[in-house]
């Protein structure tokens, strides 16, 4: 699976959009970008995934650049409960091996 | 529909003892994954099981660790002769099938080895 690079930490004011970047310059054509988050001491939680088109769900939006070498997770109106470590994961379509390879992630701190 | 359940939530063992961690997947899920998170580190994949089969154990330490997912009952991660370095949070995840996009994680078991 391709490696990802994320900033170690970010701050965001409550109510503002949180934009979390991820670089995955070695991504292959069939690899997807997944985002999970881990709120303190809890199990990780799936957020969103995409291949090349931008995606949106009730939690977030995922913007993938045209060359697919980077992406941005957007939390449109961050709340204090969004404080967590956010992991960007690149993986081939789940199949014979479904394992997730977590990096170090970005620690997002949302402040009042 | 209850989520993934893990028990115990906290487990304390002395060096040399055995630790058994249990994971009950979500209803209808037949695929289970175990991950370990050492203090101040990211999650590391350990093993992927389907009912009665180990699919991928590439992240399992070669000795003392074993996992099973029997036809009936929860998945078990077993650590024999625990050492202090085994102290970590162990998370279990489940999915309904191979190829599912989302893995649903449990709350974890925090193992402390004295």
mmCIF file of C-alpha atoms in Angstrom:
data_model
loop_
_atom_site.group_PDB
_atom_site.id
_atom_site.type_symbol
_atom_site.label_atom_id
_atom_site.label_comp_id
_atom_site.label_asym_id
_atom_site.label_seq_id
_atom_site.Cartn_x
_atom_site.Cartn_y
_atom_site.Cartn_z
ATOM 1 C CA UNK A 1 0.000 0.000 0.000
ATOM 2 C CA UNK A 2 1.167 3.540 -0.757
ATOM 3 C CA UNK A 3 2.561 5.643 2.045
ATOM 4 C CA UNK A 4 0.869 8.799 3.199
ATOM 5 C CA UNK A 5 2.183 11.990 4.750
ATOM 6 C CA UNK A 6 0.091 14.105 7.095
ATOM 7 C CA UNK A 7 0.916 17.064 9.323
ATOM 8 C CA UNK A 8 1.260 15.888 12.922
ATOM 9 C CA UNK A 9 -1.178 18.404 14.342
ATOM 10 C CA UNK A 10 -3.663 21.129 13.442
ATOM 11 C CA UNK A 11 -5.944 23.524 15.272
ATOM 12 C CA UNK A 12 -9.373 24.686 14.227
ATOM 13 C CA UNK A 13 -11.890 27.065 15.766
ATOM 14 C CA UNK A 14 -15.279 25.637 16.563
ATOM 15 C CA UNK A 15 -17.760 26.309 13.781
ATOM 16 C CA UNK A 16 -15.061 26.772 11.181
ATOM 17 C CA UNK A 17 -14.135 24.351 8.443
ATOM 18 C CA UNK A 18 -11.294 21.991 9.222
ATOM 19 C CA UNK A 19 -9.178 21.111 6.193
ATOM 20 C CA UNK A 20 -6.880 18.165 6.761
ATOM 21 C CA UNK A 21 -4.322 17.499 4.010
ATOM 22 C CA UNK A 22 -2.765 14.219 2.995
ATOM 23 C CA UNK A 23 0.007 13.545 0.505
ATOM 24 C CA UNK A 24 0.094 10.188 -1.264
ATOM 25 C CA UNK A 25 2.398 10.834 -4.212
ATOM 26 C CA UNK A 26 3.098 7.145 -4.873
ATOM 27 C CA UNK A 27 -0.544 6.145 -5.111
ATOM 28 C CA UNK A 28 -1.358 3.591 -7.794
ATOM 29 C CA UNK A 29 -4.233 3.775 -10.224
ATOM 30 C CA UNK A 30 -6.412 1.274 -8.397
ATOM 31 C CA UNK A 31 -5.744 2.488 -4.869
ATOM 32 C CA UNK A 32 -8.424 4.254 -2.891
ATOM 33 C CA UNK A 33 -8.044 6.992 -0.285
ATOM 34 C CA UNK A 34 -9.739 6.254 3.042
ATOM 35 C CA UNK A 35 -10.115 8.427 6.099
ATOM 36 C CA UNK A 36 -10.657 7.206 9.642
ATOM 37 C CA UNK A 37 -10.511 9.052 12.911
ATOM 38 C CA UNK A 38 -9.814 8.027 16.470
ATOM 39 C CA UNK A 39 -11.321 10.027 19.270
ATOM 40 C CA UNK A 40 -9.261 9.754 22.419
ATOM 41 C CA UNK A 41 -8.946 6.150 23.607
ATOM 42 C CA UNK A 42 -11.817 4.947 21.432
ATOM 43 C CA UNK A 43 -11.768 2.602 18.462
ATOM 44 C CA UNK A 44 -11.228 4.199 15.049
ATOM 45 C CA UNK A 45 -14.249 5.351 13.099
ATOM 46 C CA UNK A 46 -14.639 5.289 9.330
ATOM 47 C CA UNK A 47 -15.307 8.692 7.787
ATOM 48 C CA UNK A 48 -15.190 8.532 4.019
ATOM 49 C CA UNK A 49 -13.336 7.105 1.041
ATOM 50 C CA UNK A 50 -12.826 7.868 -2.645
ATOM 51 C CA UNK A 51 -10.938 6.919 -5.770
ATOM 52 C CA UNK A 52 -10.697 10.020 -7.936
ATOM 53 C CA UNK A 53 -13.959 11.898 -7.703
ATOM 54 C CA UNK A 54 -14.766 14.191 -4.822
ATOM 55 C CA UNK A 55 -17.010 12.577 -2.265
ATOM 56 C CA UNK A 56 -19.367 13.920 0.382
ATOM 57 C CA UNK A 57 -21.352 12.297 3.140
ATOM 58 C CA UNK A 58 -23.008 13.400 6.343
ATOM 59 C CA UNK A 59 -19.689 13.608 8.148
ATOM 60 C CA UNK A 60 -17.260 15.166 5.716
ATOM 61 C CA UNK A 61 -16.130 15.899 2.187
ATOM 62 C CA UNK A 62 -13.132 14.409 0.446
ATOM 63 C CA UNK A 63 -11.339 16.367 -2.242
ATOM 64 C CA UNK A 64 -8.835 14.430 -4.345
ATOM 65 C CA UNK A 65 -6.537 16.294 -6.725
ATOM 66 C CA UNK A 66 -6.697 15.482 -10.396
ATOM 67 C CA UNK A 67 -3.309 13.745 -10.338
ATOM 68 C CA UNK A 68 -4.449 11.886 -7.185
ATOM 69 C CA UNK A 69 -1.204 12.620 -5.401
ATOM 70 C CA UNK A 70 -2.898 14.427 -2.557
ATOM 71 C CA UNK A 71 -6.268 14.842 -0.932
ATOM 72 C CA UNK A 72 -8.027 16.971 1.661
ATOM 73 C CA UNK A 73 -10.599 15.937 4.205
ATOM 74 C CA UNK A 74 -12.999 18.741 4.999
ATOM 75 C CA UNK A 75 -15.118 18.931 8.128
ATOM 76 C CA UNK A 76 -17.394 21.808 7.141
ATOM 77 C CA UNK A 77 -18.367 23.006 10.626
ATOM 78 C CA UNK A 78 -16.005 21.579 13.198
ATOM 79 C CA UNK A 79 -17.279 20.960 16.711
ATOM 80 C CA UNK A 80 -15.446 20.142 19.903
ATOM 81 C CA UNK A 81 -16.440 16.512 19.403
ATOM 82 C CA UNK A 82 -14.385 16.432 16.209
ATOM 83 C CA UNK A 83 -11.184 16.651 18.252
ATOM 84 C CA UNK A 84 -9.409 13.436 17.301
ATOM 85 C CA UNK A 85 -6.526 11.896 15.389
ATOM 86 C CA UNK A 86 -7.364 11.671 11.698
ATOM 87 C CA UNK A 87 -5.781 8.965 9.598
ATOM 88 C CA UNK A 88 -5.431 9.048 5.828
ATOM 89 C CA UNK A 89 -5.001 5.540 4.422
ATOM 90 C CA UNK A 90 -4.321 4.461 0.874
ATOM 91 C CA UNK A 91 -5.225 0.925 -0.052
ATOM 92 C CA UNK A 92 -6.092 -1.265 -2.962
ATOM 93 C CA UNK A 93 -9.754 -2.186 -3.257
ATOM 94 C CA UNK A 94 -10.462 -4.533 -0.355
ATOM 95 C CA UNK A 95 -10.070 -8.094 -1.440
ATOM 96 C CA UNK A 96 -7.744 -10.819 -0.406
ATOM 97 C CA UNK A 97 -6.244 -8.720 2.305
ATOM 98 C CA UNK A 98 -8.481 -6.173 3.908
ATOM 99 C CA UNK A 99 -6.027 -4.858 6.455
ATOM 100 C CA UNK A 100 -5.763 -1.160 7.143
ATOM 101 C CA UNK A 101 -2.288 0.335 7.413
ATOM 102 C CA UNK A 102 -2.431 3.323 9.734
ATOM 103 C CA UNK A 103 0.224 6.034 9.711
ATOM 104 C CA UNK A 104 0.762 8.568 12.452
ATOM 105 C CA UNK A 105 -2.192 10.727 11.450
ATOM 106 C CA UNK A 106 -3.041 14.348 12.189
ATOM 107 C CA UNK A 107 -4.097 15.333 15.668
ATOM 108 C CA UNK A 108 -6.899 17.868 15.196
ATOM 109 C CA UNK A 109 -7.679 20.090 18.144
ATOM 110 C CA UNK A 110 -10.933 22.032 17.881
ATOM 111 C CA UNK A 111 -11.043 24.945 20.294
ATOM 112 C CA UNK A 112 -14.003 27.055 21.470
ATOM 113 C CA UNK B 1 -27.958 -3.502 16.279
ATOM 114 C CA UNK B 2 -25.181 -3.640 18.805
ATOM 115 C CA UNK B 3 -21.748 -2.627 17.666
ATOM 116 C CA UNK B 4 -18.546 -4.589 17.983
ATOM 117 C CA UNK B 5 -18.070 -5.699 21.555
ATOM 118 C CA UNK B 6 -14.792 -6.424 23.247
ATOM 119 C CA UNK B 7 -14.153 -7.783 26.674
ATOM 120 C CA UNK B 8 -12.685 -7.273 29.026
ATOM 121 C CA UNK B 9 -12.207 -3.552 28.547
ATOM 122 C CA UNK B 10 -9.259 -3.559 30.905
ATOM 123 C CA UNK B 11 -7.042 -6.507 31.695
ATOM 124 C CA UNK B 12 -4.132 -6.650 34.095
ATOM 125 C CA UNK B 13 -1.693 -9.533 33.959
ATOM 126 C CA UNK B 14 1.636 -10.300 35.577
ATOM 127 C CA UNK B 15 4.590 -11.250 33.454
ATOM 128 C CA UNK B 16 4.380 -14.866 32.364
ATOM 129 C CA UNK B 17 0.608 -15.131 32.597
ATOM 130 C CA UNK B 18 -1.767 -15.626 29.715
ATOM 131 C CA UNK B 19 -4.099 -12.971 28.326
ATOM 132 C CA UNK B 20 -7.309 -13.780 26.457
ATOM 133 C CA UNK B 21 -9.060 -10.984 24.628
ATOM 134 C CA UNK B 22 -12.531 -11.499 23.196
ATOM 135 C CA UNK B 23 -14.254 -9.839 20.302
ATOM 136 C CA UNK B 24 -17.868 -10.242 19.285
ATOM 137 C CA UNK B 25 -18.398 -8.798 15.806
ATOM 138 C CA UNK B 26 -21.468 -6.931 14.732
ATOM 139 C CA UNK B 27 -24.456 -9.092 13.932
ATOM 140 C CA UNK B 28 -24.115 -10.551 10.482
ATOM 141 C CA UNK B 29 -20.391 -9.867 10.237
ATOM 142 C CA UNK B 30 -18.182 -12.845 9.536
ATOM 143 C CA UNK B 31 -14.850 -11.050 9.129
ATOM 144 C CA UNK B 32 -12.757 -9.949 12.085
ATOM 145 C CA UNK B 33 -9.540 -7.942 12.288
ATOM 146 C CA UNK B 34 -7.250 -7.370 15.240
ATOM 147 C CA UNK B 35 -5.059 -4.289 15.638
ATOM 148 C CA UNK B 36 -2.644 -3.277 18.377
ATOM 149 C CA UNK B 37 -1.850 0.237 19.521
ATOM 150 C CA UNK B 38 1.227 0.654 21.665
ATOM 151 C CA UNK B 39 1.343 3.716 23.929
ATOM 152 C CA UNK B 40 1.715 6.930 21.915
ATOM 153 C CA UNK B 41 1.853 5.016 18.632
ATOM 154 C CA UNK B 42 -0.453 4.337 15.720
ATOM 155 C CA UNK B 43 -2.513 1.238 15.171
ATOM 156 C CA UNK B 44 -0.787 -1.792 13.713
ATOM 157 C CA UNK B 45 -2.594 -4.585 11.930
ATOM 158 C CA UNK B 46 -2.156 -7.993 13.492
ATOM 159 C CA UNK B 47 -4.465 -10.567 11.959
ATOM 160 C CA UNK B 48 -7.521 -10.963 9.750
ATOM 161 C CA UNK B 49 -9.888 -13.878 10.251
ATOM 162 C CA UNK B 50 -12.993 -15.220 8.676
ATOM 163 C CA UNK B 51 -15.108 -17.807 10.429
ATOM 164 C CA UNK B 52 -12.788 -20.722 11.251
ATOM 165 C CA UNK B 53 -10.053 -19.417 8.942
ATOM 166 C CA UNK B 54 -7.043 -17.166 9.286
ATOM 167 C CA UNK B 55 -6.838 -15.078 6.124
ATOM 168 C CA UNK B 56 -3.862 -12.829 6.873
ATOM 169 C CA UNK B 57 -1.622 -13.062 9.925
ATOM 170 C CA UNK B 58 1.237 -11.007 8.552
ATOM 171 C CA UNK B 59 1.181 -8.644 11.528
ATOM 172 C CA UNK B 60 1.191 -11.263 14.250
ATOM 173 C CA UNK B 61 4.348 -11.703 16.316
ATOM 174 C CA UNK B 62 5.877 -15.067 15.549
ATOM 175 C CA UNK B 63 5.732 -16.347 19.098
ATOM 176 C CA UNK B 64 3.249 -16.292 21.974
ATOM 177 C CA UNK B 65 0.390 -14.761 19.971
ATOM 178 C CA UNK B 66 -2.477 -16.665 18.406
ATOM 179 C CA UNK B 67 -5.963 -15.856 17.181
ATOM 180 C CA UNK B 68 -9.058 -17.804 16.361
ATOM 181 C CA UNK B 69 -12.578 -17.154 15.201
ATOM 182 C CA UNK B 70 -14.609 -20.310 15.757
ATOM 183 C CA UNK B 71 -17.834 -21.188 14.033
ATOM 184 C CA UNK B 72 -19.712 -20.305 17.199
ATOM 185 C CA UNK B 73 -18.710 -17.654 19.688
ATOM 186 C CA UNK B 74 -16.404 -14.677 19.716
ATOM 187 C CA UNK B 75 -12.999 -14.247 18.182
ATOM 188 C CA UNK B 76 -10.182 -14.747 20.673
ATOM 189 C CA UNK B 77 -6.751 -13.161 20.680
ATOM 190 C CA UNK B 78 -4.504 -15.114 22.984
ATOM 191 C CA UNK B 79 -1.174 -13.957 24.319
ATOM 192 C CA UNK B 80 0.859 -16.510 26.197
ATOM 193 C CA UNK B 81 3.577 -15.666 28.719
ATOM 194 C CA UNK B 82 2.933 -11.945 28.531
ATOM 195 C CA UNK B 83 5.789 -9.475 28.837
ATOM 196 C CA UNK B 84 5.724 -5.775 29.672
ATOM 197 C CA UNK B 85 6.081 -4.899 25.992
ATOM 198 C CA UNK B 86 2.683 -6.461 25.343
ATOM 199 C CA UNK B 87 1.026 -3.632 27.284
ATOM 200 C CA UNK B 88 -1.138 -1.898 24.705
ATOM 201 C CA UNK B 89 -4.663 -1.293 23.508
ATOM 202 C CA UNK B 90 -5.971 -4.100 21.351
ATOM 203 C CA UNK B 91 -8.758 -3.225 18.961
ATOM 204 C CA UNK B 92 -11.004 -5.551 17.089
ATOM 205 C CA UNK B 93 -12.924 -4.607 13.946
ATOM 206 C CA UNK B 94 -15.492 -6.442 11.890
ATOM 207 C CA UNK B 95 -16.995 -6.280 8.437
ATOM 208 C CA UNK B 96 -19.804 -8.186 6.752
ATOM 209 C CA UNK B 97 -17.739 -9.556 3.884
ATOM 210 C CA UNK B 98 -14.450 -9.430 2.088
ATOM 211 C CA UNK B 99 -14.266 -6.269 0.048
ATOM 212 C CA UNK B 100 -16.402 -4.183 2.398
ATOM 213 C CA UNK B 101 -15.330 -0.563 2.481
ATOM 214 C CA UNK B 102 -15.842 0.026 6.173
ATOM 215 C CA UNK B 103 -14.440 -1.752 9.156
ATOM 216 C CA UNK B 104 -16.374 -1.242 12.366
ATOM 217 C CA UNK B 105 -14.155 -1.012 15.413
ATOM 218 C CA UNK B 106 -14.824 -2.024 18.972
ATOM 219 C CA UNK B 107 -13.890 0.015 22.051
ATOM 220 C CA UNK B 108 -10.676 -1.918 22.614
ATOM 221 C CA UNK B 109 -9.123 -3.908 25.432
ATOM 222 C CA UNK B 110 -6.385 -2.207 27.392
ATOM 223 C CA UNK B 111 -3.844 -4.745 28.528
ATOM 224 C CA UNK B 112 -1.439 -3.843 31.292
ATOM 225 C CA UNK B 113 1.374 -6.214 32.131
ATOM 226 C CA UNK B 114 2.921 -5.712 35.535
#
